[in-house]
Coordinates of C-alpha atoms in Angstrom, one line a residue:
X15 CA 0.4 0.4 -0.2
X16 CA 0.9 3.3 -0.8
X17 CA 0.7 4.4 2.7
X18 CA 3.5 6.6 4.7
X19 CA 3.6 7.6 8.2
X20 CA 3.4 11.7 9.2
X21 CA 5.4 12.4 12.6
X22 CA 4.7 14.5 14.9
X23 CA 1.1 14.4 14.6
X24 CA -1.5 13.9 17.4
X25 CA -4.3 12.2 15.3
X26 CA -3.4 9.4 13.5
X27 CA -5.4 7.6 10.8
X28 CA -5.5 4.3 9.4
X29 CA -6.8 2.4 6.5
X30 CA -7.3 -1.2 7.0
X31 CA -5.3 -1.0 10.0
X32 CA -1.9 1.4 8.2
X33 CA -1.0 4.1 9.4
X34 CA -2.3 6.6 6.4
X35 CA -0.2 9.4 5.5
X36 CA 0.5 13.3 4.0
X37 CA -3.3 13.8 5.9
X38 CA -4.3 17.8 5.3
X39 CA -7.2 16.8 6.5
X40 CA -10.2 15.1 7.9
X41 CA -14.7 15.6 7.8
X42 CA -16.2 13.2 9.3
X43 CA -20.3 13.8 8.9
X44 CA -22.8 11.6 9.9
X45 CA -25.9 11.5 7.4
X46 CA -29.5 9.8 8.9
X47 CA -32.5 9.2 7.0
X48 CA -35.7 7.3 8.6
X49 CA -38.1 5.8 6.5
X50 CA -41.0 5.8 8.1
X51 CA -43.6 2.0 7.5
X52 CA -47.4 3.0 7.4
X53 CA -50.2 0.6 8.1
X54 CA -51.7 -1.4 5.5
X55 CA -53.6 0.4 3.3
X56 CA -53.7 3.5 5.8
X57 CA -50.8 6.2 5.8
X58 CA -50.6 5.4 9.5
X59 CA -47.3 5.5 10.6
X60 CA -46.3 2.3 12.9
X61 CA -43.4 2.4 12.9
X62 CA -39.3 4.1 12.0
X63 CA -36.1 2.5 10.2
X64 CA -32.8 4.8 10.7
X65 CA -30.4 4.4 8.7
X66 CA -26.9 6.4 9.2
X67 CA -24.3 6.3 6.9
X68 CA -21.0 8.0 7.8
X69 CA -18.9 9.9 5.6
X70 CA -15.2 10.1 6.0
X71 CA -13.9 13.1 3.9
X72 CA -9.9 13.3 4.0
X73 CA -7.5 15.6 1.8
X74 CA -4.6 14.7 0.7
X75 CA -1.3 14.7 -0.3
X76 CA 0.4 11.8 -3.1
X77 CA 2.6 10.4 -5.1
X78 CA -1.0 8.8 -7.0
X79 CA -2.8 11.2 -9.3
X80 CA -5.2 8.7 -7.3
X81 CA -4.7 7.7 -3.4
X82 CA -6.7 4.7 -2.2
X83 CA -7.8 4.0 -6.1
X84 CA -7.9 -0.5 -5.6
X85 CA -7.7 -0.3 -2.4
X86 CA -10.1 -2.6 -1.0
X87 CA -11.9 -1.1 2.3
X88 CA -12.3 -3.2 5.4
X89 CA -12.2 0.0 8.3
X90 CA -10.9 3.3 8.4
X91 CA -9.6 4.8 12.2
X92 CA -9.2 7.6 13.8
X93 CA -7.3 8.3 16.9
X94 CA -6.1 10.9 19.4
X95 CA -4.7 10.4 22.5
X96 CA -6.7 7.7 24.7
X97 CA -10.7 8.2 21.9
X98 CA -9.9 6.2 18.4
X99 CA -12.8 5.6 16.8
X100 CA -12.8 2.9 14.2
X101 CA -15.5 2.8 10.9
X102 CA -16.5 -0.5 9.3
X103 CA -18.1 -1.5 6.3
X104 CA -16.2 1.0 4.1
X105 CA -16.4 1.5 0.6
X106 CA -15.5 4.8 -1.7
X107 CA -17.6 7.6 -2.6
X108 CA -16.0 9.8 -4.8
X109 CA -11.9 10.6 -5.6
X110 CA -11.1 14.1 -6.5
X111 CA -7.6 15.9 -7.0
X112 CA -6.6 19.8 -7.1
X113 CA -3.2 20.3 -8.7
X114 CA -2.3 23.9 -8.1
X115 CA -0.1 26.0 -10.5
X116 CA 2.8 24.9 -8.2
X117 CA 2.5 21.6 -8.6
X118 CA 1.4 19.8 -4.8
X119 CA -1.4 17.8 -5.6
X120 CA -4.4 18.0 -3.0
X121 CA -6.9 15.1 -2.8
X122 CA -9.9 14.1 -1.3
X123 CA -11.3 11.2 -0.8
X124 CA -14.2 10.4 0.9
X125 CA -15.7 7.3 2.6
X126 CA -18.9 6.2 3.5
X127 CA -19.3 3.7 6.4
X128 CA -22.3 2.2 7.9
X129 CA -20.8 0.6 11.4
X130 CA -18.6 2.9 13.9
X131 CA -17.3 2.5 17.2
X132 CA -15.8 5.0 19.8
X133 CA -13.9 3.3 22.1
X134 CA -11.7 5.4 25.2
X135 CA -8.5 3.4 26.3

Protein backbone atom coordinates (compact mmCIF):
# COMPACT_ATOMS: atom_id res chain seq x y z
CA UNK A 1 0.00 0.00 0.00
CA UNK A 2 1.24 3.52 -0.74
CA UNK A 3 0.86 4.77 2.85
CA UNK A 4 3.61 6.47 4.80
CA UNK A 5 3.85 7.87 8.32
CA UNK A 6 3.82 11.59 9.05
CA UNK A 7 5.87 12.25 12.21
CA UNK A 8 4.82 14.76 14.82
CA UNK A 9 1.09 14.39 14.31
CA UNK A 10 -1.21 13.86 17.29
CA UNK A 11 -4.02 12.49 15.14
CA UNK A 12 -3.45 9.17 13.41
CA UNK A 13 -5.62 7.88 10.60
CA UNK A 14 -5.42 4.20 9.74
CA UNK A 15 -6.88 2.53 6.66
CA UNK A 16 -7.11 -1.27 6.95
CA UNK A 17 -4.82 -1.05 9.99
CA UNK A 18 -1.99 0.89 8.27
CA UNK A 19 -1.23 4.53 9.09
CA UNK A 20 -2.19 6.87 6.26
CA UNK A 21 0.37 9.61 5.65
CA UNK A 22 0.16 13.01 3.99
CA UNK A 23 -3.23 13.87 5.48
CA UNK A 24 -3.95 17.62 5.48
CA UNK A 25 -7.47 17.41 6.92
CA UNK A 26 -10.19 14.96 7.88
CA UNK A 27 -13.90 15.68 8.05
CA UNK A 28 -16.49 13.31 9.50
CA UNK A 29 -20.26 13.66 9.10
CA UNK A 30 -23.20 11.38 9.59
CA UNK A 31 -26.20 11.28 7.31
CA UNK A 32 -29.26 9.75 8.90
CA UNK A 33 -32.48 8.94 7.11
CA UNK A 34 -35.69 7.71 8.68
CA UNK A 35 -38.12 5.59 6.72
CA UNK A 36 -41.66 5.45 8.08
CA UNK A 37 -43.40 2.12 7.87
CA UNK A 38 -47.10 2.70 7.39
CA UNK A 39 -50.06 0.54 8.20
CA UNK A 40 -51.43 -1.48 5.27
CA UNK A 41 -54.04 0.47 3.24
CA UNK A 42 -53.66 3.60 5.39
CA UNK A 43 -51.24 6.46 5.93
CA UNK A 44 -50.84 5.81 9.64
CA UNK A 45 -47.14 5.30 10.55
CA UNK A 46 -46.66 2.29 12.83
CA UNK A 47 -42.85 2.15 12.96
CA UNK A 48 -39.70 3.89 11.82
CA UNK A 49 -36.51 2.46 10.39
CA UNK A 50 -33.39 4.59 10.87
CA UNK A 51 -30.43 4.26 8.53
CA UNK A 52 -27.15 6.06 9.25
CA UNK A 53 -24.26 6.40 6.82
CA UNK A 54 -21.01 7.99 7.98
CA UNK A 55 -19.02 10.11 5.53
CA UNK A 56 -15.27 10.51 6.01
CA UNK A 57 -13.69 13.13 3.77
CA UNK A 58 -9.88 13.04 3.71
CA UNK A 59 -7.73 15.67 2.03
CA UNK A 60 -4.25 14.32 1.44
CA UNK A 61 -1.10 14.75 -0.56
CA UNK A 62 0.05 11.70 -2.46
CA UNK A 63 2.48 10.84 -5.22
CA UNK A 64 -0.26 8.86 -6.92
CA UNK A 65 -2.96 10.55 -9.01
CA UNK A 66 -5.59 8.31 -7.43
CA UNK A 67 -4.78 7.45 -3.80
CA UNK A 68 -6.73 4.51 -2.35
CA UNK A 69 -7.86 3.47 -5.83
CA UNK A 70 -7.90 -0.30 -6.03
CA UNK A 71 -7.59 -0.59 -2.23
CA UNK A 72 -10.26 -2.87 -0.75
CA UNK A 73 -11.48 -0.71 2.14
CA UNK A 74 -12.32 -2.70 5.24
CA UNK A 75 -11.92 -0.14 8.00
CA UNK A 76 -10.92 3.44 8.78
CA UNK A 77 -9.74 4.38 12.26
CA UNK A 78 -9.09 7.90 13.54
CA UNK A 79 -7.33 8.17 16.89
CA UNK A 80 -6.14 11.03 19.06
CA UNK A 81 -4.73 10.48 22.52
CA UNK A 82 -6.73 7.76 24.29
CA UNK A 83 -9.80 7.99 22.05
CA UNK A 84 -10.24 6.06 18.84
CA UNK A 85 -13.20 6.10 16.42
CA UNK A 86 -13.44 3.10 14.10
CA UNK A 87 -15.55 2.88 10.97
CA UNK A 88 -16.46 -0.40 9.28
CA UNK A 89 -18.21 -1.64 6.15
CA UNK A 90 -16.43 1.08 4.16
CA UNK A 91 -16.46 1.92 0.48
CA UNK A 92 -14.93 4.73 -1.57
CA UNK A 93 -17.61 7.15 -2.73
CA UNK A 94 -15.41 9.52 -4.70
CA UNK A 95 -11.82 10.57 -5.39
CA UNK A 96 -10.94 13.99 -6.78
CA UNK A 97 -7.65 15.81 -7.26
CA UNK A 98 -6.81 19.51 -7.23
CA UNK A 99 -3.51 20.44 -8.89
CA UNK A 100 -2.58 24.04 -8.09
CA UNK A 101 0.10 25.93 -10.08
CA UNK A 102 2.81 25.09 -7.52
CA UNK A 103 2.40 21.40 -8.41
CA UNK A 104 1.56 19.96 -4.97
CA UNK A 105 -1.49 17.83 -5.77
CA UNK A 106 -4.14 17.61 -3.07
CA UNK A 107 -6.58 14.71 -3.22
CA UNK A 108 -10.01 14.57 -1.66
CA UNK A 109 -11.19 11.04 -0.91
CA UNK A 110 -14.75 10.56 0.36
CA UNK A 111 -15.42 7.28 2.14
CA UNK A 112 -18.82 5.92 3.17
CA UNK A 113 -19.11 3.71 6.26
CA UNK A 114 -22.10 1.84 7.66
CA UNK A 115 -20.73 1.10 11.17
CA UNK A 116 -19.05 3.28 13.79
CA UNK A 117 -17.65 2.55 17.23
CA UNK A 118 -15.82 4.69 19.80
CA UNK A 119 -13.15 3.24 22.07
CA UNK A 120 -11.51 4.94 25.05
CA UNK A 121 -8.33 3.42 26.43
